[in-house]
XYZ file of C-alpha atoms in Angstrom:
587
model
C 19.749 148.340 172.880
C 16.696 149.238 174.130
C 13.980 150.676 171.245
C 12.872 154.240 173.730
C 14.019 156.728 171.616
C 14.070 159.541 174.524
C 12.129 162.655 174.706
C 11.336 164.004 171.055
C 11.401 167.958 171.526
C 7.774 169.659 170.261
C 9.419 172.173 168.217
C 10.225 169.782 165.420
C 6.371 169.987 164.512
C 3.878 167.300 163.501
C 6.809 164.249 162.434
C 8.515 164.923 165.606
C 5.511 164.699 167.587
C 4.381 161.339 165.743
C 8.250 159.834 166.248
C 7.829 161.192 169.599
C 4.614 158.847 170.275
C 5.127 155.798 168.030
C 8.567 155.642 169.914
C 6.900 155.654 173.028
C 4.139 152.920 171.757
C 6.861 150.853 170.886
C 8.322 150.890 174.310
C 5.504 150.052 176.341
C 5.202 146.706 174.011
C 6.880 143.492 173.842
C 10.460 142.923 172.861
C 11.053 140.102 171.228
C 14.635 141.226 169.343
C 17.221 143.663 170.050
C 17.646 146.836 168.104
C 21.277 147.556 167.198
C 20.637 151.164 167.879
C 21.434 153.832 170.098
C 18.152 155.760 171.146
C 19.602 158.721 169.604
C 19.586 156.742 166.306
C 16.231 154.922 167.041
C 14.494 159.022 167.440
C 16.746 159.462 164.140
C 15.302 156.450 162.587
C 11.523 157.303 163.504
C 11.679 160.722 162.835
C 12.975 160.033 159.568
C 10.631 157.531 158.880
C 7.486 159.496 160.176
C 8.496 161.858 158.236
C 8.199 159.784 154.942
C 5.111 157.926 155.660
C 3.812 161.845 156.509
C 4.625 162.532 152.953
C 3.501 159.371 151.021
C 0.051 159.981 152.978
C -0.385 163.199 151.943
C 0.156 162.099 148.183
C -1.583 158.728 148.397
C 2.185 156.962 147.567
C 1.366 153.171 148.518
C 4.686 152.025 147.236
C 6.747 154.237 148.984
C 4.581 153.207 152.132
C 5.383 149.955 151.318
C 9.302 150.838 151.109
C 9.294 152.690 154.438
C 7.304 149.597 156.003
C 10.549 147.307 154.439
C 12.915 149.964 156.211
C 11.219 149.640 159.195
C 11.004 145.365 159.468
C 15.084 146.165 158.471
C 15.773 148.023 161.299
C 14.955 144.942 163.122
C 11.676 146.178 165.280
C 10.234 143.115 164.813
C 7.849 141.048 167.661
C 4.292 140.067 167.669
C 3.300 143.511 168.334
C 5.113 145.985 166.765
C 3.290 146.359 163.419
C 0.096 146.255 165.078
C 1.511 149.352 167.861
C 3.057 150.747 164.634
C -0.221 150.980 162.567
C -2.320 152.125 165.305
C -0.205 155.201 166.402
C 0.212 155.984 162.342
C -3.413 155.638 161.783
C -4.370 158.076 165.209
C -1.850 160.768 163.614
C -3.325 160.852 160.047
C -6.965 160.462 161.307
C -6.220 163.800 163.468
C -4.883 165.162 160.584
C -7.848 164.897 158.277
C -5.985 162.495 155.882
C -7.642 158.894 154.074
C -4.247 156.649 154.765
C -5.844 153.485 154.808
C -3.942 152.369 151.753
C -1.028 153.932 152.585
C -1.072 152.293 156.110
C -1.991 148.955 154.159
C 0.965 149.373 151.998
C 3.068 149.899 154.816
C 1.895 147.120 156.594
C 2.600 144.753 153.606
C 6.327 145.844 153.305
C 7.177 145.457 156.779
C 5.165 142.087 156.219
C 7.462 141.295 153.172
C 10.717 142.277 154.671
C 9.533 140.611 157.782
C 9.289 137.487 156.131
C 12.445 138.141 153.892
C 14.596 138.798 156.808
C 13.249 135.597 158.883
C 14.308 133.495 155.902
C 17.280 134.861 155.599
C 17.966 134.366 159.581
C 16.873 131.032 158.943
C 18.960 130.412 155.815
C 21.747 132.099 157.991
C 20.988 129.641 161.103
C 21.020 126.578 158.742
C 23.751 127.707 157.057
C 25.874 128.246 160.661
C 24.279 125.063 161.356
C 25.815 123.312 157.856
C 29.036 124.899 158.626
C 29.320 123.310 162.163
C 28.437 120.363 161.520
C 30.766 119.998 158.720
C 33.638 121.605 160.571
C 32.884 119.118 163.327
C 32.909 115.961 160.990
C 35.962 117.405 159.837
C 38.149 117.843 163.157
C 36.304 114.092 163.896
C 37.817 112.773 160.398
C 41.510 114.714 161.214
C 41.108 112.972 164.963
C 40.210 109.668 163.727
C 43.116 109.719 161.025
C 45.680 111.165 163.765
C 44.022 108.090 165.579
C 44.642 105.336 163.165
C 48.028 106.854 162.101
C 48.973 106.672 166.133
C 47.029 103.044 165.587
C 49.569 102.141 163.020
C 52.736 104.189 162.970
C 55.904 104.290 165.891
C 55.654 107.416 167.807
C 59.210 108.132 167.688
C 60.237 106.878 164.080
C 56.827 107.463 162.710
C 57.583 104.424 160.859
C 55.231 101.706 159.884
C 54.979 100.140 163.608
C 54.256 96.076 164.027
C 50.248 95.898 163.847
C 50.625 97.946 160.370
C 53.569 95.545 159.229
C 51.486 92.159 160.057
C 48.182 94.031 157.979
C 50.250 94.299 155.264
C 52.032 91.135 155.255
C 48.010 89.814 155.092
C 48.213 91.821 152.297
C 51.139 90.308 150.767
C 49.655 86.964 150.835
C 46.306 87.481 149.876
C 48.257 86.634 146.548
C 49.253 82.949 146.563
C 51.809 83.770 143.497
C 53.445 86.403 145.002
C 56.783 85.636 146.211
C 56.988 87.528 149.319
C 60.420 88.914 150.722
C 61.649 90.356 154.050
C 64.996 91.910 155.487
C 64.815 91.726 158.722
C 67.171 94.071 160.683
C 68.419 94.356 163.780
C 70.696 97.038 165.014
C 73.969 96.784 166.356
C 75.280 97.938 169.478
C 72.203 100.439 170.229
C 72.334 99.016 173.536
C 75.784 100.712 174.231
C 74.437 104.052 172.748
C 71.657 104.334 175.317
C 74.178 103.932 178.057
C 77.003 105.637 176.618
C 75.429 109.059 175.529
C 71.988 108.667 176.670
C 68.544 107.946 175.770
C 68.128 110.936 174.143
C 70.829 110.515 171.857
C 69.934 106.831 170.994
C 66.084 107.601 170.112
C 67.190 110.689 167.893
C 69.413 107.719 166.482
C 66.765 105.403 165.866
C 64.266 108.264 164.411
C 67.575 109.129 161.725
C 68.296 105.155 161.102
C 63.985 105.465 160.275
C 64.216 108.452 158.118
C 67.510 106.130 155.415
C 64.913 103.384 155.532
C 62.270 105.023 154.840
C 63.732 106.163 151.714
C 63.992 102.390 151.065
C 60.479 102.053 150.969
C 59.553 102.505 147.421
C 57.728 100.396 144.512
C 55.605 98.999 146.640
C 58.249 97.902 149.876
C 57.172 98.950 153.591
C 59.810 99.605 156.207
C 58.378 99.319 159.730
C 59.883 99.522 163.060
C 58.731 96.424 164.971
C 60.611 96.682 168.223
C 62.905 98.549 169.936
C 66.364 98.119 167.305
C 64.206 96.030 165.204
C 63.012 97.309 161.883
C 61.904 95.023 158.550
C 61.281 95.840 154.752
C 58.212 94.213 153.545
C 58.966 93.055 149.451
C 55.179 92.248 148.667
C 56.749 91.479 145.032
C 59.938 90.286 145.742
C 62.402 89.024 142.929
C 64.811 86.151 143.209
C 66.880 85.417 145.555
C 69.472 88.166 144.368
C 67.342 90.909 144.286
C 66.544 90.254 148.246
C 70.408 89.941 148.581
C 70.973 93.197 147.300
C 68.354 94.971 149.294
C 70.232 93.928 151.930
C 73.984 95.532 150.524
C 71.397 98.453 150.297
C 70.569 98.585 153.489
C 74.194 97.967 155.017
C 75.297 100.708 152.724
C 72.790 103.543 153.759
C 73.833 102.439 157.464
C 77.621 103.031 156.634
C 77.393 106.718 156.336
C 77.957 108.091 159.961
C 75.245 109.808 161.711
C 75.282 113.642 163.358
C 73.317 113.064 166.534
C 73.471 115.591 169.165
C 76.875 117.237 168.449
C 78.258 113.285 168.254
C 79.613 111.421 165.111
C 78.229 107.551 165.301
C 78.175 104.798 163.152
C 75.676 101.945 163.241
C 75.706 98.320 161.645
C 72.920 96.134 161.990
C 72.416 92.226 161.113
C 69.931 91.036 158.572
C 67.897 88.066 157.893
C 67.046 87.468 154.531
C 64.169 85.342 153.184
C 61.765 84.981 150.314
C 59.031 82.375 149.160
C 56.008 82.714 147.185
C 53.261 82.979 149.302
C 51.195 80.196 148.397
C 53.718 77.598 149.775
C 54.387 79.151 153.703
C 52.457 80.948 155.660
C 53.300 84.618 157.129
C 54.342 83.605 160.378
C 56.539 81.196 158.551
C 57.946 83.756 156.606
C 58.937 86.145 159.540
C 60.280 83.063 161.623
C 62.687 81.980 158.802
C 63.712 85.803 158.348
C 64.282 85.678 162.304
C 66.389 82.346 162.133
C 68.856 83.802 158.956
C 68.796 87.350 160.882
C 70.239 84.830 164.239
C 73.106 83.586 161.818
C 73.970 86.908 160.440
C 74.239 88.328 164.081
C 76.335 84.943 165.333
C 78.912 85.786 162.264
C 80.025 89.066 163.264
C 78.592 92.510 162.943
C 77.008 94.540 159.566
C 76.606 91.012 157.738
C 73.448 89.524 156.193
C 72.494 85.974 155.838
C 69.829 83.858 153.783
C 67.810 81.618 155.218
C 68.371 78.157 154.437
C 65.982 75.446 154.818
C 68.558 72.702 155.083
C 70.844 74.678 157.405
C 68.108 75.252 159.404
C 67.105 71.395 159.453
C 70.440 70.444 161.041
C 70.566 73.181 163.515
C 67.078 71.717 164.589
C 69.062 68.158 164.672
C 71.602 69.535 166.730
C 68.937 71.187 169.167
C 67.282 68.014 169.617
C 70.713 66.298 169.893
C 71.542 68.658 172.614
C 67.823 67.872 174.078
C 68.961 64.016 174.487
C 72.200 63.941 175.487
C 71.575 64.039 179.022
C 69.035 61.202 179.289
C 71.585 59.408 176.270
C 74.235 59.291 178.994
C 71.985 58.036 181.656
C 70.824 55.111 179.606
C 73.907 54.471 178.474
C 73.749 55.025 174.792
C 77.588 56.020 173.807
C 80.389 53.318 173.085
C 83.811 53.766 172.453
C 85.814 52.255 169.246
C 89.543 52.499 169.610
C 91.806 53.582 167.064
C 95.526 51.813 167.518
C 98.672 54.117 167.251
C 101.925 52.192 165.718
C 105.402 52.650 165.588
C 106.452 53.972 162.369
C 109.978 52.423 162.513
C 107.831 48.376 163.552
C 104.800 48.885 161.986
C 104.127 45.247 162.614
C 104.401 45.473 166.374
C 101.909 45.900 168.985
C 100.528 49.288 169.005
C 102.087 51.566 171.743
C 99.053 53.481 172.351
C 95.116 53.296 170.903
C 92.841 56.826 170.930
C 89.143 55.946 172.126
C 87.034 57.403 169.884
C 83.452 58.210 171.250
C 80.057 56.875 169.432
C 76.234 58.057 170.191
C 73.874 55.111 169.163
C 70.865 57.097 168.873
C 67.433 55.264 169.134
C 66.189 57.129 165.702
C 69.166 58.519 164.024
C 71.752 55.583 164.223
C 75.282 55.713 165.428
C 76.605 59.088 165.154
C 79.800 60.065 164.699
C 81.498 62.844 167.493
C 81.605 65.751 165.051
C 77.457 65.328 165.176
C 77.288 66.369 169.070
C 80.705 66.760 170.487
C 80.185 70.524 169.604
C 76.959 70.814 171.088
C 77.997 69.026 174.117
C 80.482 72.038 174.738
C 77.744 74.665 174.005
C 75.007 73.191 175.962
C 77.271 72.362 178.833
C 76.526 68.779 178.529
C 80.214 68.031 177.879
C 81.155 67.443 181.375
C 79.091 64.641 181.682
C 79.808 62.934 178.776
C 83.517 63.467 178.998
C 83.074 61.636 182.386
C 81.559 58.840 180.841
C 84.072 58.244 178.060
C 86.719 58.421 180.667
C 85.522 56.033 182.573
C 84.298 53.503 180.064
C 88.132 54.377 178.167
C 90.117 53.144 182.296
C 87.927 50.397 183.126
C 88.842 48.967 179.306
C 92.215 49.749 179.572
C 92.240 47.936 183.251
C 90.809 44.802 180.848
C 93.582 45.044 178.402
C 95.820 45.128 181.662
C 94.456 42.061 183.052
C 94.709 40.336 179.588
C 97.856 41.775 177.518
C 99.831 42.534 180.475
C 102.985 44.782 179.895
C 101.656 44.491 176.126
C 98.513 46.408 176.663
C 98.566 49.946 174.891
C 98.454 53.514 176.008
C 94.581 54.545 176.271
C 94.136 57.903 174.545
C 91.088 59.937 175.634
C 90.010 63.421 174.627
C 89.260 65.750 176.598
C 87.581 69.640 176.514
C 88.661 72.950 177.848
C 85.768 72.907 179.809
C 86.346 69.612 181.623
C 89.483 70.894 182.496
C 88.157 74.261 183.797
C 85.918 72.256 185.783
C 87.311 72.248 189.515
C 85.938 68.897 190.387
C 87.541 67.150 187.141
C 90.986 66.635 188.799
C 90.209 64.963 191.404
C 87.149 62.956 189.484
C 90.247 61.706 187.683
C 92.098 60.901 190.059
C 89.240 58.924 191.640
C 88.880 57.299 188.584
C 92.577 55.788 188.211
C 92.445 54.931 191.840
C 89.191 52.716 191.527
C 89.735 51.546 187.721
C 93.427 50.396 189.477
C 95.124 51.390 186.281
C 98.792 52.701 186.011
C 99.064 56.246 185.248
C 101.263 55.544 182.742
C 98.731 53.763 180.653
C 96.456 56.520 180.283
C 96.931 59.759 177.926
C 94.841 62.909 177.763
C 94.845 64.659 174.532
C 93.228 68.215 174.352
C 93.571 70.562 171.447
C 96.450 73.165 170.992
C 93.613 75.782 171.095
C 92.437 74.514 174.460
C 96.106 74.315 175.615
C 96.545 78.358 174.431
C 93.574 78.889 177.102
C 94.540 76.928 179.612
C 96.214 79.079 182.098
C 96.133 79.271 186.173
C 94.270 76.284 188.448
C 93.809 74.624 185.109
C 97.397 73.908 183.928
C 98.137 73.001 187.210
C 95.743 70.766 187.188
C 97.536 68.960 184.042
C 100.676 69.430 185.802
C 99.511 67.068 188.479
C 98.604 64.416 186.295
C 101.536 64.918 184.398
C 103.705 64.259 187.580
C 101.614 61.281 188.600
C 102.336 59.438 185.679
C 99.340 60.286 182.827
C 100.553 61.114 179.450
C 99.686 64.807 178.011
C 99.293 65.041 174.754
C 98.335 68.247 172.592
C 96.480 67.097 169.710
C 95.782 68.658 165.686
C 98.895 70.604 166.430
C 99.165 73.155 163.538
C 95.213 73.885 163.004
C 95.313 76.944 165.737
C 98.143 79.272 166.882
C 101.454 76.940 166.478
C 103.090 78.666 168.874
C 106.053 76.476 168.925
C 107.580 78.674 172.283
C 104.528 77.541 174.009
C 105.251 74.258 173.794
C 108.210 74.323 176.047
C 106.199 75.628 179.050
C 103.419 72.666 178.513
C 103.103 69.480 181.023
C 103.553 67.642 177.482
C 104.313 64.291 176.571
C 103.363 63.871 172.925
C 102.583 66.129 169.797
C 99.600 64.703 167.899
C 99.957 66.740 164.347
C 97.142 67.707 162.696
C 95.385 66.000 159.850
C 96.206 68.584 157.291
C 99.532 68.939 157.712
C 99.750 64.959 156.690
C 97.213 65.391 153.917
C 99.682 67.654 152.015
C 102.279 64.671 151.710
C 99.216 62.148 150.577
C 101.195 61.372 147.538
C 104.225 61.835 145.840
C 102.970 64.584 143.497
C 101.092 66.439 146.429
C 103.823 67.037 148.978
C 105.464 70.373 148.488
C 108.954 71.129 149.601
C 107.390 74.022 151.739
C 105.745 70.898 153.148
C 108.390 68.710 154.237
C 110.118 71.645 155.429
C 107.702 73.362 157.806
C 107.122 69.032 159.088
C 110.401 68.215 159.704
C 110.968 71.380 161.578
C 107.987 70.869 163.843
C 109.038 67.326 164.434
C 112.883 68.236 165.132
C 111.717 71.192 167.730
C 109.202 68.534 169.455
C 112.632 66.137 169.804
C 114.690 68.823 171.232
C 112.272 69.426 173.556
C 111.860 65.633 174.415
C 108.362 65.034 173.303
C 107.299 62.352 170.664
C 105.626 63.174 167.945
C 102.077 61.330 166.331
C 100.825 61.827 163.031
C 96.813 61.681 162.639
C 95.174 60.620 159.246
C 97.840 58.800 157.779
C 95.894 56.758 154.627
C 98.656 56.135 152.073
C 101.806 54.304 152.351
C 103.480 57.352 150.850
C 102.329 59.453 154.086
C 103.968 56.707 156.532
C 107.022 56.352 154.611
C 108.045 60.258 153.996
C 106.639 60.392 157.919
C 109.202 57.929 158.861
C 111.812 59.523 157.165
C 111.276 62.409 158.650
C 111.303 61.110 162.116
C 108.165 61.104 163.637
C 107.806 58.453 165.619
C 104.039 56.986 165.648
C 101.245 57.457 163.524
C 97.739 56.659 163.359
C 95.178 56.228 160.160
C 93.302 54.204 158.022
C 96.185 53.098 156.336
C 97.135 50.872 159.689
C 93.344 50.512 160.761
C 90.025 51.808 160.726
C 88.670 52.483 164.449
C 87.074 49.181 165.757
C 85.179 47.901 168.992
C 86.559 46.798 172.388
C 86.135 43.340 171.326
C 87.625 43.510 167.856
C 90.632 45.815 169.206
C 91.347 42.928 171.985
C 91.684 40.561 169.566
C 93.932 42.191 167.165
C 96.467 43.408 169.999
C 95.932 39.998 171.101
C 97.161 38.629 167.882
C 99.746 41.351 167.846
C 101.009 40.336 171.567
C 101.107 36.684 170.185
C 103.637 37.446 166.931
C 106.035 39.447 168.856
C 106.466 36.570 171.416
């Protein structure tokens, strides 16, 4: 507001007429702060205040002077000029008046001064303090931003969990302690996947952010639960126990899961798979430690869902084996590193005579590792889909020997066994790659048998039995081999392109002696072996080590058996001369 108080009327004598004028001086100066005031209240004000200093003139009152002066500075009229305009058009009215108001004026002057100065401080104070206040107010929304900042830094946005970069400063943590066994669960979420798709994104993430809130709860005396990718979550043991106390974390954690989850109006259910692992810190390092939680959380996950496994360093050790096993076999086969041994197959009622039939049994002699037996990369063959190859090679190396045996024993050469996969079999090119293969080998059909496993047989269905039942109508032997180990569905066996029935090691290891064969035994055998008759097959018993086994065998009726207790498998050269010598007696 402006400080023109507006026309002072002359009728309210002398104080009017002196508000009138020092209102009027204090317009025509310079405004250096705005009055708060109407100009109703600044005449008010002046009047008033004239009025007073008037008085305290007339009765020589310097310290009320000095109080109206304060008043005055209070008001806010303050500028360069405004005591000086002030003093002058005070000092005019009293000298017209007749009155000595130097030391009223003075004291006037000095509380304006005083107030002045009081009220400047006070701005000041008031500016510093605003000042203070912003600045602290601003270094507090910059501390709130920066935490939001490193919590965004360090947690998941949806589970506002613990995310990866959080877990791996803590696991630095963790082994900043070289004698602090370390543990980790690391969990992996089953079937999230089929969530998303099923109900939605939406319903899986409000999934995820409920599976976070369980483990979350887990995360106590010291344990951090972090979400580390998308169904991925671990539990950080900084001060793990033994072995059991990891183990049970884990029941924990399968247990919390268990208990179904409201999402969205839907009921759902989770498992996950869990890879347990814990070592004190100063013997692995922390990429170690998550890599071995990641290889136990692969085996839990390959046995089924909502199961846990330790890690195992020896387990782990022949899995790397079998990787590098599956790594050669390839360029093994090219350079020609497998060799057959050949089991013989004898009569049980002329044990003594030639054997009917001998099983070639597959060898790897590896460069580093030796010769291996087929249990050591048979199985990884299959997996890798190496098996095709190899099987070709064994069935070729098995004709051209049997072609030998041929050209040397005559009628008296044996029936060469070979194994052979599901996958082989599947294989559209393996018929006629067989068929090749007795056509340039020159061997009779007859002399050759293919034995594949009653669960391949169960599987075998379509282009692939009909496959079998070509080579069964050419002349090759079929043979179903550890008959009793899968489904022994004895119906089955009816519909089959089958020659022989190869049982099953364990059904033979039951009757290993006298005191282990069970009537249950010798029961559920002779049936098996009666049913194979009726149905015109012949039957071969596997693993046969004691004379016992042969004897109750032969009584029994099965008609051929193979085992240690006749012989051990042997090499091409050692097999040709003992059906050699065999040839020789029963001339």
């Amino acid at each position: 507001m402006a400080w023109d108080g507006g026309s002072v009327g002359t009728d309210a004598g002398d104080t009017a007429e002196l508000a009138r004028r020092w209102a009027a001086a204090l317009a025509g100066g310079a405004r250096d702060h705005v009055v708060a005031l109407s100009p109703a209240e600044v005449t008010q004000l002046l009047t008033r205040l004239a009025t007073g200093l008037d008085t305290a003139a007339r009765q020589g009152d310097s310290q009320a002077a000095a109080a109206i002066g304060a008043e005055f500075a209070q008001a806010r009229f303050v500028g360069d000029e405004v005591l000086g305009l002030s003093v002058a058009t005070l000092a005019a009215h009293f000298a017209t008046r007749g009155l000595e108001a130097a030391a009223v004026l003075g004291a006037f002057g000095t509380g304006y001064v005083r107030a002045f100065r009081a009220w400047l401080l006070a701005e000041q104070e008031s500016v510093r303090a605003a000042e203070i206040a912003a600045r602290r107010a601003a270094e507090q929304r910059l501390r709130d931003s920066e935490a939001r900042m490193r919590f965004h830094a360090h947690h998941d946005p949806l589970t506002k969990l613990p995310n990866r970069s959080r877990f791996f400063d803590a696991l630095a943590t963790a082994f900043a302690d070289p004698e602090a066994r370390v543990g980790l669960c690391y969990i992996d979420l089953d079937g999230l996947e089929s969530v998303n798709e099923t109900f939605g994104h939406a319903v899986g993430d409000e999934l995820l952010a409920q599976v976070a809130l369980r483990f979350a709860e887990l995360a106590v005396a010291g344990r951090l639960a972090a979400r580390i990718g998308g169904d991925e979550f671990v539990i950080l043991v900084p001060r793990a126990g033994g072995p059991a106390d990891l183990a049970e974390l884990a029941d924990t954690v399968l247990r919390v899961l268990a208990e179904p989850f409201e999402v969205h109006g839907q009921r759902l259910t989770v498992t996950a798979g869990i890879g347990v692992y814990g070592e004190r810190a100063g013997l692995i390092s922390p990429e170690e430690l998550l890599q071995n939680a990641d290889t136990a959380l692969y085996w839990a996950k390959a046995e089924g869902r909502g199961r846990w496994a330790v890690y195992d360093a020896d387990r782990h050790q022949r899995e790397h084996t079998r990787l590098d096993l599956v790594s050669a076999l390839p360029g093994a086969v090219a350079r020609g590193e497998f060799f057959l041994e050949y089991q013989p197959i004898v009569t049980l009622a002329n044990r003594q005579a030639v054997p009917v039939a001998v099983e070639a049994l597959v060898r790897w002699h590896h460069p580093d590792l030796g010769v291996l037996p087929p249990g050591r990369f048979i199985d990884p063959a299959e997996d890798s889909g190496h098996i095709g190859a190899l099987g070709s090679e064994v069935l070729t190396m098995a004709c051209r020997q049997a072609r030998r045996w041929h050209e040397q024993l005559g009628t008296a050469a044996p029936v060469v066994s070979v194994n052979v996969s599901a996958a082989e079999v599947e294989d559209r090119a393996w018929l006629p790659r067989v068929q090749q293969l007795i056509t340039d080998t020159g061997i009779a059909p007859q002399r050759l048998q293919l034995e594949l496993t009653e669960r391949t047989f169960m599987h075998t269905t379509g282009r692939p039995l009909q496959a079998l039942r070509v080579l069964a109508d050419s002349g090759v032997r079929i043979a179903i081999d550890d008959f009793g180990t899968g489904y022994s569905n004895l119906a089955y066996l009816g519909r089959l392109p089958l020659h022989v029935v190869k049982l099953a090691g364990p059904f033979v290891q039951r009757i290993r002696t006298a005191g282990s064969a069970g009537r249950n035994d010798l029961l559920i055998l002779e049936a098996i072996i009666d049913l194979c008759h009726g149905l015109g097959l012949t039957v071969t018993a596997e693993c046969v080590e004691t004379r016992h086994q042969a004897d109750r065998l032969l009584e029994l009726g099965c008609d051929t058996a193979q085992g240690w207790f006749f012989q051990r498998p042997m090499a091409a050269d050692l097999a040709t001369e003992q059906l050699a010598i065999a040839a020789a007696a029963a001339d």
